[in-house]
Amino acid sequence: MKSFKSFLIFILCFITTLSLSGCKSNNSTSKGQPLTKTEVIIGTACTISLYDNKDPKILDEAFTRLKELEDILSINKLGTELDKVNEMAGKAPVEVSDDTFLVVSQGLKYSKLSDGALDITIGPLVKLWGIGTDAAKLPTEEEIAEKKSLINYKDLVLDENNKSIFLKKENMIIDLGAIAKGYAADEVASLLTKNNVKSAIIDLGGNIFAVGSKIDGSNWKIGVQDPEDARGSSIGYIEVTNKSIVTSGIYERFFESNGKKYHHILNPKTGYPYESEILGVSILTDKSIDGDSLSTTLFALGIDKGLEFINAQPGAEAIFVSKDHKLYLTEGLKNNFHLTSSKYEIIK
Ligand code: ADP
Ligand code: MG
């Protein structure tokens, strides 16, 4: 899985001496520079940058935790807990760790809340399309119809007492691609906080967690990348302290067939990628698992229904970037988003 999310959101280390490259991998521990490490885990480039308490052991501990989570939550690796749950679909419940139970519970919660627009039993369709892998292809109508019939979060049974998960039908597959990175970011953030880190940036393939504040106590300034200018200018920025910022977009992972682009967020009802007016949607929350769930959900719902949905979620804010260069902001962001691009217009 190749994610280009890090191109979509990047940390604007402006005003200070911190440049974008200062947020990338380096071993520098000089004053003002972060201690940074990058590794590919969960199929994406993960970078953690410590701006205080720059102890390499803390970084090692954080990456060990990320690998631990990959080993239980991935469906692209054999023998993970999730793999076992999927293998036992239609046969028997599988007891899982607290981590897996929590992430699947959260996925089920948003599947219900979104009335199946987000549905973590999307696995058979994700595998069929293979978007983001070398095996990506346009499936036949018959294949789509067959896989579509397996997708239904109502056939996912969680047993709180036994911490077990059961998929009622054979060949059903849970896919946590829409939320697992969010949980991983939360886990790393709490590990850093426990280790007394008060200033850090966690970037899991564009799932950003800005831990604490900048070293001088001021807010982090998080840039929202212009999706049409992936490595270039930003649309604007927001100021945050101790927040998660997650983006879902259509230009991260897609493939082309007969001149048509097919991206990786799939509509369980049609079996095809969602048709959407959204280029990207970024979510601000305290917990990254909520941000990750919401970014995919809001992309699926579209701008109008998405705004309605997020306005009912306490403590969550969103920025939608539409294909016709309009920005739609939730109330709480209207005074916090600083537009810097003349190409885009904020819709009041
Ligand atoms: P990214 O994986 O680039 O971080 P998202 O957080 O938006 O982007 O998650 C997209 C992933 O979620 C897909 O790659 C797939 O694994 C999964 N997915 C696709 N469509 C759905 C859906 N309707 N409901 C739940 N998960 C989905
Ligand atoms: Mg997501």
Short mmCIF file of C-alpha atoms and ligand atoms in Angstrom, two decimals:
data_model
loop_
_atom_site.label_atom_id
_atom_site.label_comp_id
_atom_site.label_asym_id
_atom_site.label_seq_id
_atom_site.Cartn_x
_atom_site.Cartn_y
_atom_site.Cartn_z
CA MET A 1 0.00 0.00 0.00
CA LYS A 2 1.46 3.29 -1.03
CA SER A 3 0.07 6.36 0.62
CA PHE A 4 0.65 9.84 -0.66
CA LYS A 5 -1.12 11.40 2.28
CA SER A 6 2.05 12.91 3.55
CA PHE A 7 1.91 15.08 0.45
CA LEU A 8 -1.56 16.24 1.34
CA ILE A 9 -0.92 17.49 4.82
CA PHE A 10 2.48 18.55 5.93
CA ILE A 11 3.76 20.33 8.91
CA LEU A 12 4.35 23.97 8.23
CA CYS A 13 7.28 24.60 10.40
CA PHE A 14 7.32 28.18 9.31
CA ILE A 15 8.09 31.21 11.43
CA THR A 16 10.53 28.98 13.31
CA THR A 17 13.71 27.64 11.84
CA LEU A 18 12.07 24.29 11.27
CA SER A 19 11.72 23.56 7.59
CA LEU A 20 9.76 20.72 6.00
CA SER A 21 12.98 18.77 5.65
CA GLY A 22 13.50 19.31 9.36
CA CYS A 23 10.43 17.21 9.91
CA LYS A 24 11.80 14.33 7.85
CA SER A 25 14.21 11.63 8.83
CA ASN A 26 17.45 12.78 10.38
CA ASN A 27 19.60 11.98 13.33
CA SER A 28 20.18 15.49 14.40
CA THR A 29 19.83 16.32 18.04
CA SER A 30 21.14 19.85 17.78
CA LYS A 31 19.20 22.58 19.54
CA GLY A 32 15.85 23.28 17.87
CA GLN A 33 16.11 20.29 15.56
CA PRO A 34 13.91 17.27 16.30
CA LEU A 35 15.12 13.74 16.84
CA THR A 36 13.40 11.97 13.96
CA LYS A 37 12.99 8.44 12.73
CA THR A 38 11.13 7.05 9.70
CA GLU A 39 10.19 3.44 8.93
CA VAL A 40 7.68 1.80 6.61
CA ILE A 41 5.09 0.11 8.83
CA ILE A 42 1.38 -0.60 8.28
CA GLY A 43 2.19 -0.22 4.57
CA THR A 44 3.07 3.42 4.91
CA ALA A 45 5.99 5.70 5.80
CA CYS A 46 5.78 6.44 9.53
CA THR A 47 7.79 9.35 10.91
CA ILE A 48 8.05 10.38 14.54
CA SER A 49 9.82 13.61 15.48
CA LEU A 50 10.63 14.49 19.07
CA TYR A 51 11.21 18.17 19.80
CA ASP A 52 11.89 17.67 23.50
CA ASN A 53 13.04 14.74 25.62
CA LYS A 54 15.00 13.56 22.56
CA ASP A 55 15.77 10.07 23.79
CA PRO A 56 16.33 7.49 21.00
CA LYS A 57 14.96 4.80 23.34
CA ILE A 58 11.56 6.50 23.27
CA LEU A 59 11.55 6.42 19.47
CA ASP A 60 12.52 2.73 19.50
CA GLU A 61 9.72 1.96 21.93
CA ALA A 62 7.23 3.82 19.71
CA PHE A 63 8.27 1.90 16.59
CA THR A 64 8.12 -1.40 18.49
CA ARG A 65 4.53 -0.55 19.41
CA LEU A 66 3.70 0.27 15.77
CA LYS A 67 5.11 -3.08 14.60
CA GLU A 68 3.16 -4.86 17.34
CA LEU A 69 -0.06 -3.26 16.06
CA GLU A 70 0.76 -4.14 12.44
CA ASP A 71 1.26 -7.75 13.52
CA ILE A 72 -2.27 -7.99 14.89
CA LEU A 73 -4.34 -5.58 12.78
CA SER A 74 -3.08 -6.01 9.21
CA ILE A 75 -4.88 -8.12 6.64
CA ASN A 76 -1.95 -7.87 4.27
CA LYS A 77 0.16 -10.04 6.52
CA LEU A 78 -0.45 -13.71 7.22
CA GLY A 79 -1.13 -14.92 10.74
CA THR A 80 -2.37 -11.65 12.22
CA GLU A 81 -5.27 -11.74 14.67
CA LEU A 82 -7.49 -10.09 12.11
CA ASP A 83 -6.46 -12.68 9.55
CA LYS A 84 -7.63 -15.39 11.96
CA VAL A 85 -10.99 -13.71 12.47
CA ASN A 86 -11.44 -13.52 8.68
CA GLU A 87 -10.37 -17.14 8.18
CA MET A 88 -12.93 -18.29 10.72
CA ALA A 89 -15.73 -16.34 9.02
CA GLY A 90 -18.90 -18.42 8.95
CA LYS A 91 -17.31 -20.98 11.28
CA ALA A 92 -16.58 -19.75 14.80
CA PRO A 93 -15.87 -16.65 16.90
CA VAL A 94 -12.21 -15.85 17.54
CA GLU A 95 -10.90 -14.41 20.82
CA VAL A 96 -8.68 -11.40 20.22
CA SER A 97 -6.47 -8.95 22.09
CA ASP A 98 -7.83 -5.76 23.65
CA ASP A 99 -6.28 -3.74 20.79
CA THR A 100 -8.09 -5.66 18.05
CA PHE A 101 -11.35 -5.71 19.98
CA LEU A 102 -11.20 -1.97 20.53
CA VAL A 103 -10.42 -1.08 16.90
CA VAL A 104 -13.09 -3.41 15.51
CA SER A 105 -15.63 -2.04 18.04
CA GLN A 106 -14.81 1.48 16.91
CA GLY A 107 -15.13 0.43 13.26
CA LEU A 108 -18.51 -1.12 13.99
CA LYS A 109 -19.62 2.05 15.81
CA TYR A 110 -18.89 4.22 12.74
CA SER A 111 -20.34 1.61 10.38
CA LYS A 112 -23.61 1.92 12.32
CA LEU A 113 -23.43 5.71 12.69
CA SER A 114 -22.87 6.18 8.95
CA ASP A 115 -25.57 3.67 8.12
CA GLY A 116 -23.02 1.57 6.24
CA ALA A 117 -21.41 4.35 4.17
CA LEU A 118 -18.31 3.28 6.06
CA ASP A 119 -18.46 -0.49 6.53
CA ILE A 120 -15.46 -2.35 7.94
CA THR A 121 -16.64 -5.60 6.35
CA ILE A 122 -15.65 -4.00 3.01
CA GLY A 123 -12.69 -6.47 2.75
CA PRO A 124 -13.95 -8.67 -0.15
CA LEU A 125 -14.42 -5.59 -2.37
CA VAL A 126 -11.08 -4.06 -1.34
CA LYS A 127 -9.33 -7.33 -2.25
CA LEU A 128 -11.23 -7.63 -5.52
CA TRP A 129 -10.23 -4.16 -6.74
CA GLY A 130 -6.71 -4.33 -5.28
CA ILE A 131 -6.37 -0.55 -5.56
CA GLY A 132 -2.96 0.57 -4.33
CA THR A 133 -1.44 -2.82 -5.16
CA ASP A 134 0.16 -4.20 -8.33
CA ALA A 135 -2.92 -6.38 -8.76
CA ALA A 136 -5.34 -3.45 -9.24
CA LYS A 137 -7.90 -4.19 -11.92
CA LEU A 138 -11.39 -3.28 -13.07
CA PRO A 139 -13.58 -6.19 -11.90
CA THR A 140 -16.48 -7.63 -13.88
CA GLU A 141 -20.12 -6.91 -12.93
CA GLU A 142 -20.49 -10.53 -11.79
CA GLU A 143 -17.46 -10.32 -9.51
CA ILE A 144 -18.75 -7.08 -7.99
CA ALA A 145 -22.22 -8.54 -7.39
CA GLU A 146 -20.75 -11.63 -5.72
CA LYS A 147 -18.46 -9.67 -3.35
CA LYS A 148 -21.06 -7.00 -2.62
CA SER A 149 -23.40 -9.63 -1.21
CA LEU A 150 -20.84 -10.40 1.51
CA ILE A 151 -20.61 -6.86 2.84
CA ASN A 152 -22.76 -6.06 5.82
CA TYR A 153 -21.56 -4.83 9.20
CA LYS A 154 -24.79 -6.25 10.70
CA ASP A 155 -23.26 -9.71 10.20
CA LEU A 156 -20.33 -8.78 12.43
CA VAL A 157 -20.85 -9.96 16.02
CA LEU A 158 -18.78 -8.73 18.94
CA ASP A 159 -18.87 -10.47 22.31
CA GLU A 160 -17.73 -8.06 25.01
CA ASN A 161 -17.44 -10.77 27.69
CA ASN A 162 -15.24 -13.16 25.73
CA LYS A 163 -13.53 -10.41 23.70
CA SER A 164 -14.38 -12.41 20.60
CA ILE A 165 -15.28 -11.46 17.05
CA PHE A 166 -17.46 -13.43 14.67
CA LEU A 167 -18.31 -12.90 11.02
CA LYS A 168 -21.55 -14.71 10.29
CA LYS A 169 -20.92 -15.58 6.63
CA GLU A 170 -18.06 -17.53 5.10
CA ASN A 171 -15.69 -15.40 2.96
CA MET A 172 -16.55 -12.19 4.80
CA ILE A 173 -13.45 -10.05 5.48
CA ILE A 174 -12.92 -7.21 7.96
CA ASP A 175 -10.63 -4.48 6.59
CA LEU A 176 -9.42 -1.86 9.08
CA GLY A 177 -7.63 0.26 6.45
CA ALA A 178 -9.95 3.17 7.17
CA ILE A 179 -9.18 3.36 10.91
CA ALA A 180 -6.13 1.36 12.02
CA LYS A 181 -3.60 4.13 11.40
CA GLY A 182 -5.67 6.44 13.59
CA TYR A 183 -5.53 3.99 16.49
CA ALA A 184 -1.79 3.52 15.94
CA ALA A 185 -1.26 7.30 16.07
CA ASP A 186 -3.21 7.50 19.37
CA GLU A 187 -1.15 4.69 20.86
CA VAL A 188 2.12 6.38 19.90
CA ALA A 189 0.86 9.74 21.21
CA SER A 190 0.00 8.24 24.60
CA LEU A 191 3.33 6.39 24.73
CA LEU A 192 5.18 9.67 24.10
CA THR A 193 3.12 11.50 26.69
CA LYS A 194 3.83 8.76 29.25
CA ASN A 195 7.51 9.28 28.51
CA ASN A 196 7.13 12.96 29.33
CA VAL A 197 7.43 14.17 25.72
CA LYS A 198 5.59 17.46 25.47
CA SER A 199 6.42 18.43 21.89
CA ALA A 200 6.33 15.94 19.01
CA ILE A 201 4.89 15.24 15.58
CA ILE A 202 3.67 11.78 14.62
CA ASP A 203 3.09 11.29 10.89
CA LEU A 204 1.73 7.91 9.90
CA GLY A 205 1.45 8.33 6.14
CA GLY A 206 -0.34 11.64 6.57
CA ASN A 207 -2.28 10.72 9.71
CA ILE A 208 -0.78 13.52 11.76
CA PHE A 209 -0.80 13.76 15.55
CA ALA A 210 0.61 17.03 16.82
CA VAL A 211 1.58 16.15 20.41
CA GLY A 212 1.55 19.03 22.89
CA SER A 213 2.73 22.33 21.46
CA LYS A 214 5.81 23.69 19.76
CA ILE A 215 8.82 23.81 22.01
CA ASP A 216 8.30 27.54 22.71
CA GLY A 217 4.74 26.79 23.89
CA SER A 218 3.02 28.20 20.79
CA ASN A 219 0.56 26.28 18.60
CA TRP A 220 1.64 23.91 15.87
CA LYS A 221 0.77 25.26 12.43
CA ILE A 222 -0.49 22.46 10.26
CA GLY A 223 -0.63 23.14 6.54
CA VAL A 224 -3.37 21.73 4.32
CA GLN A 225 -1.67 20.82 1.06
CA ASP A 226 -3.11 21.89 -2.26
CA PRO A 227 -4.25 18.50 -3.57
CA GLU A 228 -3.59 19.58 -7.14
CA ASP A 229 -0.07 20.62 -6.37
CA ALA A 230 0.95 17.65 -4.33
CA ARG A 231 4.44 18.73 -3.32
CA GLY A 232 4.05 22.43 -3.71
CA SER A 233 1.99 25.14 -2.14
CA SER A 234 -0.56 24.79 0.61
CA ILE A 235 -4.13 25.99 0.66
CA GLY A 236 -3.77 27.36 4.14
CA TYR A 237 -3.07 26.27 7.70
CA ILE A 238 -4.66 25.66 11.05
CA GLU A 239 -3.23 26.21 14.51
CA VAL A 240 -3.47 23.35 16.97
CA THR A 241 -2.21 22.04 20.29
CA ASN A 242 -2.37 18.33 21.00
CA LYS A 243 -4.65 17.37 18.12
CA SER A 244 -4.97 14.76 15.43
CA ILE A 245 -5.33 15.84 11.79
CA VAL A 246 -6.33 13.14 9.32
CA THR A 247 -7.05 13.45 5.60
CA SER A 248 -8.87 11.19 3.13
CA GLY A 249 -8.59 11.97 -0.54
CA ILE A 250 -9.07 10.50 -3.95
CA TYR A 251 -5.61 11.19 -5.32
CA GLU A 252 -3.77 9.11 -2.74
CA ARG A 253 -4.39 5.72 -4.19
CA PHE A 254 -6.08 5.04 -7.48
CA PHE A 255 -5.55 3.34 -10.80
CA GLU A 256 -6.66 4.18 -14.31
CA SER A 257 -8.50 1.99 -16.78
CA ASN A 258 -9.76 3.19 -20.17
CA GLY A 259 -9.02 6.77 -19.17
CA LYS A 260 -11.12 6.63 -15.98
CA LYS A 261 -9.64 6.98 -12.51
CA TYR A 262 -10.72 4.55 -9.80
CA HIS A 263 -9.80 5.54 -6.24
CA HIS A 264 -9.69 3.44 -3.09
CA ILE A 265 -12.77 4.45 -1.06
CA LEU A 266 -15.49 2.05 -2.14
CA ASN A 267 -19.26 2.30 -1.97
CA PRO A 268 -20.58 -0.91 -0.36
CA LYS A 269 -23.93 -0.37 -2.07
CA THR A 270 -22.64 -0.13 -5.65
CA GLY A 271 -19.34 -2.00 -5.29
CA TYR A 272 -17.57 0.84 -7.15
CA PRO A 273 -15.53 3.79 -5.81
CA TYR A 274 -17.69 6.60 -4.43
CA GLU A 275 -18.55 9.24 -7.01
CA SER A 276 -17.72 12.43 -5.17
CA GLU A 277 -17.24 16.16 -5.55
CA ILE A 278 -14.55 15.99 -2.85
CA LEU A 279 -10.82 16.18 -3.59
CA GLY A 280 -9.93 15.72 0.03
CA VAL A 281 -11.36 16.06 3.52
CA SER A 282 -9.30 16.75 6.64
CA ILE A 283 -10.53 16.13 10.17
CA LEU A 284 -9.42 17.65 13.46
CA THR A 285 -10.07 15.61 16.61
CA ASP A 286 -8.55 14.83 19.99
CA LYS A 287 -8.29 11.15 19.09
CA SER A 288 -6.88 10.06 15.78
CA ILE A 289 -9.02 6.92 15.64
CA ASP A 290 -12.06 9.23 15.48
CA GLY A 291 -10.36 11.41 12.86
CA ASP A 292 -9.45 8.43 10.69
CA SER A 293 -12.95 6.93 10.94
CA LEU A 294 -14.52 10.31 10.24
CA SER A 295 -12.29 11.21 7.27
CA THR A 296 -13.32 8.07 5.40
CA THR A 297 -16.95 8.41 6.52
CA LEU A 298 -17.19 12.05 5.42
CA PHE A 299 -15.57 11.29 2.10
CA ALA A 300 -18.19 8.59 1.61
CA LEU A 301 -21.09 10.86 2.61
CA GLY A 302 -20.10 13.82 0.42
CA ILE A 303 -20.06 17.50 1.41
CA ASP A 304 -23.71 18.20 2.36
CA LYS A 305 -24.41 15.04 4.32
CA GLY A 306 -20.83 15.01 5.60
CA LEU A 307 -21.19 18.50 7.12
CA GLU A 308 -24.45 17.49 8.74
CA PHE A 309 -22.83 14.33 10.10
CA ILE A 310 -19.76 16.02 11.54
CA ASN A 311 -21.70 18.88 13.07
CA ALA A 312 -23.42 16.25 15.21
CA GLN A 313 -20.06 14.87 16.44
CA PRO A 314 -18.83 16.80 19.48
CA GLY A 315 -15.20 17.90 19.35
CA ALA A 316 -14.66 17.17 15.67
CA GLU A 317 -14.00 19.73 12.93
CA ALA A 318 -13.58 19.31 9.18
CA ILE A 319 -12.29 21.01 6.04
CA PHE A 320 -13.67 19.76 2.73
CA VAL A 321 -11.76 20.63 -0.44
CA SER A 322 -14.00 20.31 -3.48
CA LYS A 323 -13.04 19.64 -7.08
CA ASP A 324 -14.26 23.11 -8.02
CA HIS A 325 -11.80 24.73 -5.58
CA LYS A 326 -14.21 25.53 -2.79
CA LEU A 327 -13.51 25.01 0.90
CA TYR A 328 -16.28 24.03 3.30
CA LEU A 329 -15.44 24.42 7.00
CA THR A 330 -17.26 23.40 10.14
CA GLU A 331 -18.22 26.22 12.54
CA GLY A 332 -15.31 25.64 14.93
CA LEU A 333 -12.76 26.05 12.15
CA LYS A 334 -14.08 29.22 10.61
CA ASN A 335 -11.90 31.34 12.91
CA ASN A 336 -8.95 28.99 12.91
CA PHE A 337 -8.31 28.24 9.24
CA HIS A 338 -5.89 30.67 7.59
CA LEU A 339 -6.37 30.69 3.83
CA THR A 340 -3.12 31.38 1.97
CA SER A 341 -4.02 30.34 -1.59
CA SER A 342 -5.93 32.59 -3.97
CA LYS A 343 -6.99 29.55 -6.01
CA TYR A 344 -9.46 28.45 -3.33
CA GLU A 345 -12.52 30.17 -1.91
CA ILE A 346 -14.08 29.60 1.50
CA ILE A 347 -17.83 28.97 1.32
CA LYS A 348 -19.59 30.59 4.26
P1 ADP B 1 -5.85 5.85 3.67
O1 ADP B 1 -5.87 4.36 3.68
O2 ADP B 1 -5.21 6.38 2.45
O3 ADP B 1 -5.33 6.39 4.93
P2 ADP B 1 -8.63 6.15 4.45
O4 ADP B 1 -8.39 6.33 5.90
O5 ADP B 1 -9.69 7.00 3.88
O6 ADP B 1 -7.36 6.35 3.55
O7 ADP B 1 -9.04 4.62 4.27
C1 ADP B 1 -9.20 4.03 3.03
C2 ADP B 1 -9.11 2.55 3.22
O8 ADP B 1 -10.27 2.09 3.91
C3 ADP B 1 -9.11 1.75 1.92
O9 ADP B 1 -7.81 1.56 1.44
C4 ADP B 1 -9.74 0.44 2.35
O10 ADP B 1 -8.79 -0.38 3.00
C5 ADP B 1 -10.77 0.89 3.36
N1 ADP B 1 -12.08 1.22 2.77
C6 ADP B 1 -12.41 1.54 1.49
N2 ADP B 1 -13.73 1.82 1.37
C7 ADP B 1 -14.25 1.66 2.62
C8 ADP B 1 -15.58 1.76 3.15
N3 ADP B 1 -16.63 2.12 2.42
N4 ADP B 1 -15.73 1.50 4.47
C9 ADP B 1 -14.69 1.14 5.25
N5 ADP B 1 -13.43 1.02 4.81
C10 ADP B 1 -13.21 1.28 3.52
MG MG B 2 -9.71 6.96 7.39
#
